[in-house]
Amino acid sequence: MLAIFKKELWNFFGNWSAWIIIAGFSIISALFLFFFENDFNIFDIGSATLQSFFVLSPWLFMFIIPAISMRTLAEEEQSGTLFWLFSQPVKITDIVGGKFLSVWLVGILCLLPSLIYYYTVCVLGVPEGNIDGSMTFGSYAGLIILIASFSAVGILASSLSSNQITAYLLGVFICFISYFGIEQLASYKLLGGADYILQNIGFYQHFLAFTRGQIDTKDVFYFLFVIFLGLGLASWFVCKKK
C-alpha cells in the first residue's frame, strides 16, 4: 500500500496537477470569502467567523475530489497497467487503499492555505482574536473526514468505469446526492417520520454537527462506515476485473 501511495503522490505532484488543484481551491475560496459580493463574503457578514468557508468548501470539494480520483483506477484499466498490478505481489485492498490515501492527502493539503483565512479573521476581529476556536476546530475535523468520504466515493466511481470522464461525472453525481440530494428530499417531508431516517443517511446532517463544534462518535462512525463501504465496494469491483 505504501508503494502505491508514494507512486500516486508522485503522479499528482510530479505533473503539477496537485499544485494546480490546491491553488485553484485557495483562489476560488478567497474570492468568494473576501472579494465577490455574495452570502459567503466575510466582510458582508460582519462576524469574526469562518462558517462561510465551511459552508462553501463541501461544494468545492464535491467537484475537486472526483477530479483527483477519476484517474486512479480508470486510467490504470484504460492503459492496461491495472492488469500488470494484478500480477504483482500486492493485494487489491492495498491498491485501492494506497490510491485512496493519496487522494485524501491532496484534499487535506487544499485546506492548508485556509489557515491564512483563520489568521486574517483573528486579526480583524473586535477584540482581536475574537473567534470561536472549538467551532473552527470541529469544522476542520468535519471537513477532513468529509474529504475522506468524498475520496472513497471518487475511488468507487473510478472503479466502475474505464473512462475518466464517466468516472468524474459519476463521482460528482454520487457526492452531490449523498451530501445535498438526500437532505433536500428529506426536507420536503413526504415520508412522515421516515424523513428523519432519510436525513441521517446523507452526509449533510452529520457534517453539520461538526460545524457546531460537536464531535460526536455516532457522526464519526457514520463517516467511517461510508469510507469503508466505498472502499470495500471499489475493491470488489476491481476484483471482478481480475
PDB file of N, CA and C in Angstrom, residues 59-129:
ATOM      1  N   TRP A  59     -18.996  22.184  -1.212  1.00  0.00           N
ATOM      2  CA  TRP A  59     -19.428  22.323  -2.613  1.00  0.00           C
ATOM      3  C   TRP A  59     -18.238  22.326  -3.563  1.00  0.00           C
ATOM      4  N   LEU A  60     -17.140  22.940  -3.138  1.00  0.00           N
ATOM      5  CA  LEU A  60     -15.930  22.929  -3.970  1.00  0.00           C
ATOM      6  C   LEU A  60     -15.324  21.526  -4.027  1.00  0.00           C
ATOM      7  N   PHE A  61     -15.251  20.872  -2.868  1.00  0.00           N
ATOM      8  CA  PHE A  61     -14.671  19.530  -2.828  1.00  0.00           C
ATOM      9  C   PHE A  61     -15.534  18.509  -3.574  1.00  0.00           C
ATOM     10  N   MET A  62     -16.818  18.803  -3.678  1.00  0.00           N
ATOM     11  CA  MET A  62     -17.739  17.929  -4.395  1.00  0.00           C
ATOM     12  C   MET A  62     -17.323  17.777  -5.859  1.00  0.00           C
ATOM     13  N   PHE A  63     -16.661  18.802  -6.396  1.00  0.00           N
ATOM     14  CA  PHE A  63     -16.191  18.772  -7.783  1.00  0.00           C
ATOM     15  C   PHE A  63     -14.694  18.489  -7.868  1.00  0.00           C
ATOM     16  N   ILE A  64     -13.947  18.899  -6.846  1.00  0.00           N
ATOM     17  CA  ILE A  64     -12.489  18.749  -6.874  1.00  0.00           C
ATOM     18  C   ILE A  64     -12.060  17.302  -6.623  1.00  0.00           C
ATOM     19  N   ILE A  65     -12.623  16.676  -5.584  1.00  0.00           N
ATOM     20  CA  ILE A  65     -12.193  15.321  -5.225  1.00  0.00           C
ATOM     21  C   ILE A  65     -12.454  14.307  -6.346  1.00  0.00           C
ATOM     22  N   PRO A  66     -13.634  14.305  -6.979  1.00  0.00           N
ATOM     23  CA  PRO A  66     -13.810  13.389  -8.119  1.00  0.00           C
ATOM     24  C   PRO A  66     -12.831  13.657  -9.261  1.00  0.00           C
ATOM     25  N   ALA A  67     -12.416  14.935  -9.416  1.00  0.00           N
ATOM     26  CA  ALA A  67     -11.434  15.266 -10.451  1.00  0.00           C
ATOM     27  C   ALA A  67     -10.072  14.661 -10.123  1.00  0.00           C
ATOM     28  N   ILE A  68      -9.744  14.600  -8.836  1.00  0.00           N
ATOM     29  CA  ILE A  68      -8.468  13.997  -8.422  1.00  0.00           C
ATOM     30  C   ILE A  68      -8.530  12.480  -8.545  1.00  0.00           C
ATOM     31  N   SER A  69      -9.664  11.914  -8.131  1.00  0.00           N
ATOM     32  CA  SER A  69      -9.767  10.448  -8.036  1.00  0.00           C
ATOM     33  C   SER A  69     -10.138   9.768  -9.342  1.00  0.00           C
ATOM     34  N   MET A  70     -10.634  10.509 -10.336  1.00  0.00           N
ATOM     35  CA  MET A  70     -11.175   9.867 -11.535  1.00  0.00           C
ATOM     36  C   MET A  70     -10.142   9.022 -12.283  1.00  0.00           C
ATOM     37  N   ARG A  71      -8.870   9.409 -12.200  1.00  0.00           N
ATOM     38  CA  ARG A  71      -7.840   8.699 -12.956  1.00  0.00           C
ATOM     39  C   ARG A  71      -7.237   7.535 -12.179  1.00  0.00           C
ATOM     40  N   THR A  72      -7.506   7.427 -10.879  1.00  0.00           N
ATOM     41  CA  THR A  72      -6.798   6.467 -10.028  1.00  0.00           C
ATOM     42  C   THR A  72      -6.915   5.032 -10.518  1.00  0.00           C
ATOM     43  N   LEU A  73      -8.133   4.580 -10.796  1.00  0.00           N
ATOM     44  CA  LEU A  73      -8.342   3.216 -11.277  1.00  0.00           C
ATOM     45  C   LEU A  73      -8.757   3.178 -12.744  1.00  0.00           C
ATOM     46  N   ALA A  74      -9.520   4.206 -13.164  1.00  0.00           N
ATOM     47  CA  ALA A  74      -9.985   4.240 -14.557  1.00  0.00           C
ATOM     48  C   ALA A  74      -8.810   4.309 -15.526  1.00  0.00           C
ATOM     49  N   GLU A  75      -7.828   5.146 -15.221  1.00  0.00           N
ATOM     50  CA  GLU A  75      -6.666   5.282 -16.107  1.00  0.00           C
ATOM     51  C   GLU A  75      -5.827   4.009 -16.105  1.00  0.00           C
ATOM     52  N   GLU A  76      -5.712   3.373 -14.944  1.00  0.00           N
ATOM     53  CA  GLU A  76      -4.953   2.120 -14.850  1.00  0.00           C
ATOM     54  C   GLU A  76      -5.578   1.059 -15.753  1.00  0.00           C
ATOM     55  N   GLU A  77      -6.927   0.976 -15.728  1.00  0.00           N
ATOM     56  CA  GLU A  77      -7.603  -0.016 -16.567  1.00  0.00           C
ATOM     57  C   GLU A  77      -7.505   0.349 -18.046  1.00  0.00           C
ATOM     58  N   GLN A  78      -7.657   1.644 -18.336  1.00  0.00           N
ATOM     59  CA  GLN A  78      -7.622   2.099 -19.729  1.00  0.00           C
ATOM     60  C   GLN A  78      -6.263   1.858 -20.367  1.00  0.00           C
ATOM     61  N   SER A  79      -5.207   2.068 -19.604  1.00  0.00           N
ATOM     62  CA  SER A  79      -3.849   1.904 -20.137  1.00  0.00           C
ATOM     63  C   SER A  79      -3.347   0.463 -20.046  1.00  0.00           C
ATOM     64  N   GLY A  80      -4.062  -0.378 -19.302  1.00  0.00           N
ATOM     65  CA  GLY A  80      -3.666  -1.774 -19.171  1.00  0.00           C
ATOM     66  C   GLY A  80      -2.751  -2.058 -17.996  1.00  0.00           C
ATOM     67  N   THR A  81      -2.334  -1.017 -17.262  1.00  0.00           N
ATOM     68  CA  THR A  81      -1.418  -1.221 -16.128  1.00  0.00           C
ATOM     69  C   THR A  81      -2.116  -1.849 -14.925  1.00  0.00           C
ATOM     70  N   LEU A  82      -3.452  -1.794 -14.898  1.00  0.00           N
ATOM     71  CA  LEU A  82      -4.185  -2.418 -13.790  1.00  0.00           C
ATOM     72  C   LEU A  82      -3.951  -3.924 -13.800  1.00  0.00           C
ATOM     73  N   PHE A  83      -3.913  -4.528 -14.980  1.00  0.00           N
ATOM     74  CA  PHE A  83      -3.691  -5.968 -15.090  1.00  0.00           C
ATOM     75  C   PHE A  83      -2.235  -6.312 -14.760  1.00  0.00           C
ATOM     76  N   TRP A  84      -1.336  -5.360 -14.999  1.00  0.00           N
ATOM     77  CA  TRP A  84       0.059  -5.555 -14.569  1.00  0.00           C
ATOM     78  C   TRP A  84       0.134  -5.570 -13.051  1.00  0.00           C
ATOM     79  N   LEU A  85      -0.652  -4.693 -12.400  1.00  0.00           N
ATOM     80  CA  LEU A  85      -0.677  -4.661 -10.937  1.00  0.00           C
ATOM     81  C   LEU A  85      -1.212  -5.970 -10.363  1.00  0.00           C
ATOM     82  N   PHE A  86      -2.161  -6.584 -11.084  1.00  0.00           N
ATOM     83  CA  PHE A  86      -2.713  -7.850 -10.618  1.00  0.00           C
ATOM     84  C   PHE A  86      -1.636  -8.933 -10.540  1.00  0.00           C
ATOM     85  N   SER A  87      -0.615  -8.808 -11.401  1.00  0.00           N
ATOM     86  CA  SER A  87       0.436  -9.832 -11.439  1.00  0.00           C
ATOM     87  C   SER A  87       1.515  -9.596 -10.382  1.00  0.00           C
ATOM     88  N   GLN A  88       1.436  -8.469  -9.698  1.00  0.00           N
ATOM     89  CA  GLN A  88       2.434  -8.149  -8.684  1.00  0.00           C
ATOM     90  C   GLN A  88       1.999  -8.678  -7.311  1.00  0.00           C
ATOM     91  N   PRO A  89       2.949  -8.865  -6.390  1.00  0.00           N
ATOM     92  CA  PRO A  89       2.607  -9.378  -5.048  1.00  0.00           C
ATOM     93  C   PRO A  89       1.988  -8.276  -4.176  1.00  0.00           C
ATOM     94  N   VAL A  90       0.844  -7.820  -4.583  1.00  0.00           N
ATOM     95  CA  VAL A  90       0.151  -6.768  -3.834  1.00  0.00           C
ATOM     96  C   VAL A  90      -1.344  -7.089  -3.826  1.00  0.00           C
ATOM     97  N   LYS A  91      -1.964  -6.888  -2.683  1.00  0.00           N
ATOM     98  CA  LYS A  91      -3.394  -7.171  -2.555  1.00  0.00           C
ATOM     99  C   LYS A  91      -4.212  -6.076  -3.233  1.00  0.00           C
ATOM    100  N   ILE A  92      -5.404  -6.426  -3.672  1.00  0.00           N
ATOM    101  CA  ILE A  92      -6.299  -5.444  -4.283  1.00  0.00           C
ATOM    102  C   ILE A  92      -6.678  -4.372  -3.271  1.00  0.00           C
ATOM    103  N   THR A  93      -6.863  -4.776  -2.014  1.00  0.00           N
ATOM    104  CA  THR A  93      -7.190  -3.792  -0.966  1.00  0.00           C
ATOM    105  C   THR A  93      -6.046  -2.802  -0.768  1.00  0.00           C
ATOM    106  N   ASP A  94      -4.798  -3.276  -0.988  1.00  0.00           N
ATOM    107  CA  ASP A  94      -3.643  -2.377  -0.878  1.00  0.00           C
ATOM    108  C   ASP A  94      -3.633  -1.377  -2.035  1.00  0.00           C
ATOM    109  N   ILE A  95      -4.006  -1.849  -3.234  1.00  0.00           N
ATOM    110  CA  ILE A  95      -4.070  -0.959  -4.397  1.00  0.00           C
ATOM    111  C   ILE A  95      -5.100   0.143  -4.158  1.00  0.00           C
ATOM    112  N   VAL A  96      -6.295  -0.276  -3.758  1.00  0.00           N
ATOM    113  CA  VAL A  96      -7.383   0.678  -3.516  1.00  0.00           C
ATOM    114  C   VAL A  96      -7.044   1.592  -2.335  1.00  0.00           C
ATOM    115  N   GLY A  97      -6.510   1.010  -1.269  1.00  0.00           N
ATOM    116  CA  GLY A  97      -6.167   1.798  -0.082  1.00  0.00           C
ATOM    117  C   GLY A  97      -5.092   2.829  -0.349  1.00  0.00           C
ATOM    118  N   GLY A  98      -4.057   2.444  -1.102  1.00  0.00           N
ATOM    119  CA  GLY A  98      -2.983   3.385  -1.410  1.00  0.00           C
ATOM    120  C   GLY A  98      -3.463   4.547  -2.250  1.00  0.00           C
ATOM    121  N   LYS A  99      -4.324   4.269  -3.208  1.00  0.00           N
ATOM    122  CA  LYS A  99      -4.873   5.325  -4.057  1.00  0.00           C
ATOM    123  C   LYS A  99      -5.809   6.232  -3.260  1.00  0.00           C
ATOM    124  N   PHE A 100      -6.592   5.637  -2.369  1.00  0.00           N
ATOM    125  CA  PHE A 100      -7.481   6.430  -1.511  1.00  0.00           C
ATOM    126  C   PHE A 100      -6.690   7.398  -0.629  1.00  0.00           C
ATOM    127  N   LEU A 101      -5.639   6.917  -0.007  1.00  0.00           N
ATOM    128  CA  LEU A 101      -4.838   7.766   0.888  1.00  0.00           C
ATOM    129  C   LEU A 101      -4.204   8.934   0.139  1.00  0.00           C
ATOM    130  N   SER A 102      -3.778   8.685  -1.095  1.00  0.00           N
ATOM    131  CA  SER A 102      -3.149   9.758  -1.877  1.00  0.00           C
ATOM    132  C   SER A 102      -4.171  10.837  -2.235  1.00  0.00           C
ATOM    133  N   VAL A 103      -5.380  10.431  -2.622  1.00  0.00           N
ATOM    134  CA  VAL A 103      -6.434  11.401  -2.943  1.00  0.00           C
ATOM    135  C   VAL A 103      -6.825  12.182  -1.699  1.00  0.00           C
ATOM    136  N   TRP A 104      -6.962  11.480  -0.589  1.00  0.00           N
ATOM    137  CA  TRP A 104      -7.337  12.120   0.686  1.00  0.00           C
ATOM    138  C   TRP A 104      -6.288  13.147   1.098  1.00  0.00           C
ATOM    139  N   LEU A 105      -5.005  12.796   0.960  1.00  0.00           N
ATOM    140  CA  LEU A 105      -3.936  13.713   1.364  1.00  0.00           C
ATOM    141  C   LEU A 105      -3.941  14.981   0.519  1.00  0.00           C
ATOM    142  N   VAL A 106      -4.135  14.847  -0.786  1.00  0.00           N
ATOM    143  CA  VAL A 106      -4.197  16.032  -1.650  1.00  0.00           C
ATOM    144  C   VAL A 106      -5.372  16.915  -1.235  1.00  0.00           C
ATOM    145  N   GLY A 107      -6.503  16.293  -0.896  1.00  0.00           N
ATOM    146  CA  GLY A 107      -7.655  17.055  -0.427  1.00  0.00           C
ATOM    147  C   GLY A 107      -7.361  17.806   0.860  1.00  0.00           C
ATOM    148  N   ILE A 108      -6.672  17.149   1.784  1.00  0.00           N
ATOM    149  CA  ILE A 108      -6.316  17.798   3.059  1.00  0.00           C
ATOM    150  C   ILE A 108      -5.356  18.963   2.818  1.00  0.00           C
ATOM    151  N   LEU A 109      -4.412  18.780   1.897  1.00  0.00           N
ATOM    152  CA  LEU A 109      -3.449  19.842   1.599  1.00  0.00           C
ATOM    153  C   LEU A 109      -4.133  21.086   1.034  1.00  0.00           C
ATOM    154  N   CYS A 110      -5.307  20.897   0.413  1.00  0.00           N
ATOM    155  CA  CYS A 110      -6.070  22.052  -0.071  1.00  0.00           C
ATOM    156  C   CYS A 110      -6.500  22.957   1.082  1.00  0.00           C
ATOM    157  N   LEU A 111      -6.603  22.376   2.282  1.00  0.00           N
ATOM    158  CA  LEU A 111      -7.066  23.148   3.441  1.00  0.00           C
ATOM    159  C   LEU A 111      -5.967  23.996   4.075  1.00  0.00           C
ATOM    160  N   LEU A 112      -4.712  23.636   3.821  1.00  0.00           N
ATOM    161  CA  LEU A 112      -3.606  24.330   4.492  1.00  0.00           C
ATOM    162  C   LEU A 112      -3.594  25.844   4.241  1.00  0.00           C
ATOM    163  N   PRO A 113      -3.782  26.321   2.990  1.00  0.00           N
ATOM    164  CA  PRO A 113      -3.796  27.782   2.778  1.00  0.00           C
ATOM    165  C   PRO A 113      -4.937  28.487   3.515  1.00  0.00           C
ATOM    166  N   SER A 114      -5.979  27.748   3.885  1.00  0.00           N
ATOM    167  CA  SER A 114      -7.109  28.377   4.583  1.00  0.00           C
ATOM    168  C   SER A 114      -6.730  28.824   5.994  1.00  0.00           C
ATOM    169  N   LEU A 115      -5.599  28.352   6.499  1.00  0.00           N
ATOM    170  CA  LEU A 115      -5.128  28.830   7.806  1.00  0.00           C
ATOM    171  C   LEU A 115      -4.836  30.330   7.755  1.00  0.00           C
ATOM    172  N   ILE A 116      -4.541  30.825   6.558  1.00  0.00           N
ATOM    173  CA  ILE A 116      -4.359  32.264   6.382  1.00  0.00           C
ATOM    174  C   ILE A 116      -5.681  32.990   6.640  1.00  0.00           C
ATOM    175  N   TYR A 117      -6.796  32.374   6.215  1.00  0.00           N
ATOM    176  CA  TYR A 117      -8.111  32.969   6.469  1.00  0.00           C
ATOM    177  C   TYR A 117      -8.377  33.033   7.969  1.00  0.00           C
ATOM    178  N   TYR A 118      -7.997  31.971   8.667  1.00  0.00           N
ATOM    179  CA  TYR A 118      -8.190  31.930  10.124  1.00  0.00           C
ATOM    180  C   TYR A 118      -7.402  33.056  10.798  1.00  0.00           C
ATOM    181  N   TYR A 119      -6.152  33.222  10.368  1.00  0.00           N
ATOM    182  CA  TYR A 119      -5.318  34.292  10.931  1.00  0.00           C
ATOM    183  C   TYR A 119      -5.913  35.664  10.622  1.00  0.00           C
ATOM    184  N   THR A 120      -6.396  35.841   9.388  1.00  0.00           N
ATOM    185  CA  THR A 120      -6.979  37.117   8.974  1.00  0.00           C
ATOM    186  C   THR A 120      -8.199  37.468   9.814  1.00  0.00           C
ATOM    187  N   VAL A 121      -9.080  36.483  10.021  1.00  0.00           N
ATOM    188  CA  VAL A 121     -10.293  36.723  10.814  1.00  0.00           C
ATOM    189  C   VAL A 121      -9.932  37.017  12.267  1.00  0.00           C
ATOM    190  N   CYS A 122      -8.919  36.332  12.785  1.00  0.00           N
ATOM    191  CA  CYS A 122      -8.460  36.590  14.161  1.00  0.00           C
ATOM    192  C   CYS A 122      -7.974  38.023  14.313  1.00  0.00           C
ATOM    193  N   VAL A 123      -7.201  38.490  13.329  1.00  0.00           N
ATOM    194  CA  VAL A 123      -6.629  39.849  13.397  1.00  0.00           C
ATOM    195  C   VAL A 123      -7.717  40.910  13.234  1.00  0.00           C
ATOM    196  N   LEU A 124      -8.685  40.649  12.349  1.00  0.00           N
ATOM    197  CA  LEU A 124      -9.727  41.634  12.073  1.00  0.00           C
ATOM    198  C   LEU A 124     -10.840  41.636  13.117  1.00  0.00           C
ATOM    199  N   GLY A 125     -10.880  40.608  13.950  1.00  0.00           N
ATOM    200  CA  GLY A 125     -11.931  40.514  14.960  1.00  0.00           C
ATOM    201  C   GLY A 125     -11.826  41.628  15.990  1.00  0.00           C
ATOM    202  N   VAL A 126     -12.965  42.012  16.534  1.00  0.00           N
ATOM    203  CA  VAL A 126     -13.006  43.042  17.592  1.00  0.00           C
ATOM    204  C   VAL A 126     -13.677  42.431  18.818  1.00  0.00           C
ATOM    205  N   PRO A 127     -12.879  42.196  19.908  1.00  0.00           N
ATOM    206  CA  PRO A 127     -11.433  42.424  20.020  1.00  0.00           C
ATOM    207  C   PRO A 127     -10.641  41.403  19.208  1.00  0.00           C
ATOM    208  N   GLU A 128      -9.359  41.681  19.015  1.00  0.00           N
ATOM    209  CA  GLU A 128      -8.519  40.799  18.214  1.00  0.00           C
ATOM    210  C   GLU A 128      -8.491  39.394  18.805  1.00  0.00           C
ATOM    211  N   GLY A 129      -8.643  38.404  17.945  1.00  0.00           N
ATOM    212  CA  GLY A 129      -8.673  37.022  18.403  1.00  0.00           C
ATOM    213  C   GLY A 129     -10.061  36.538  18.777  1.00  0.00           C
TER     214      GLY A 129
END
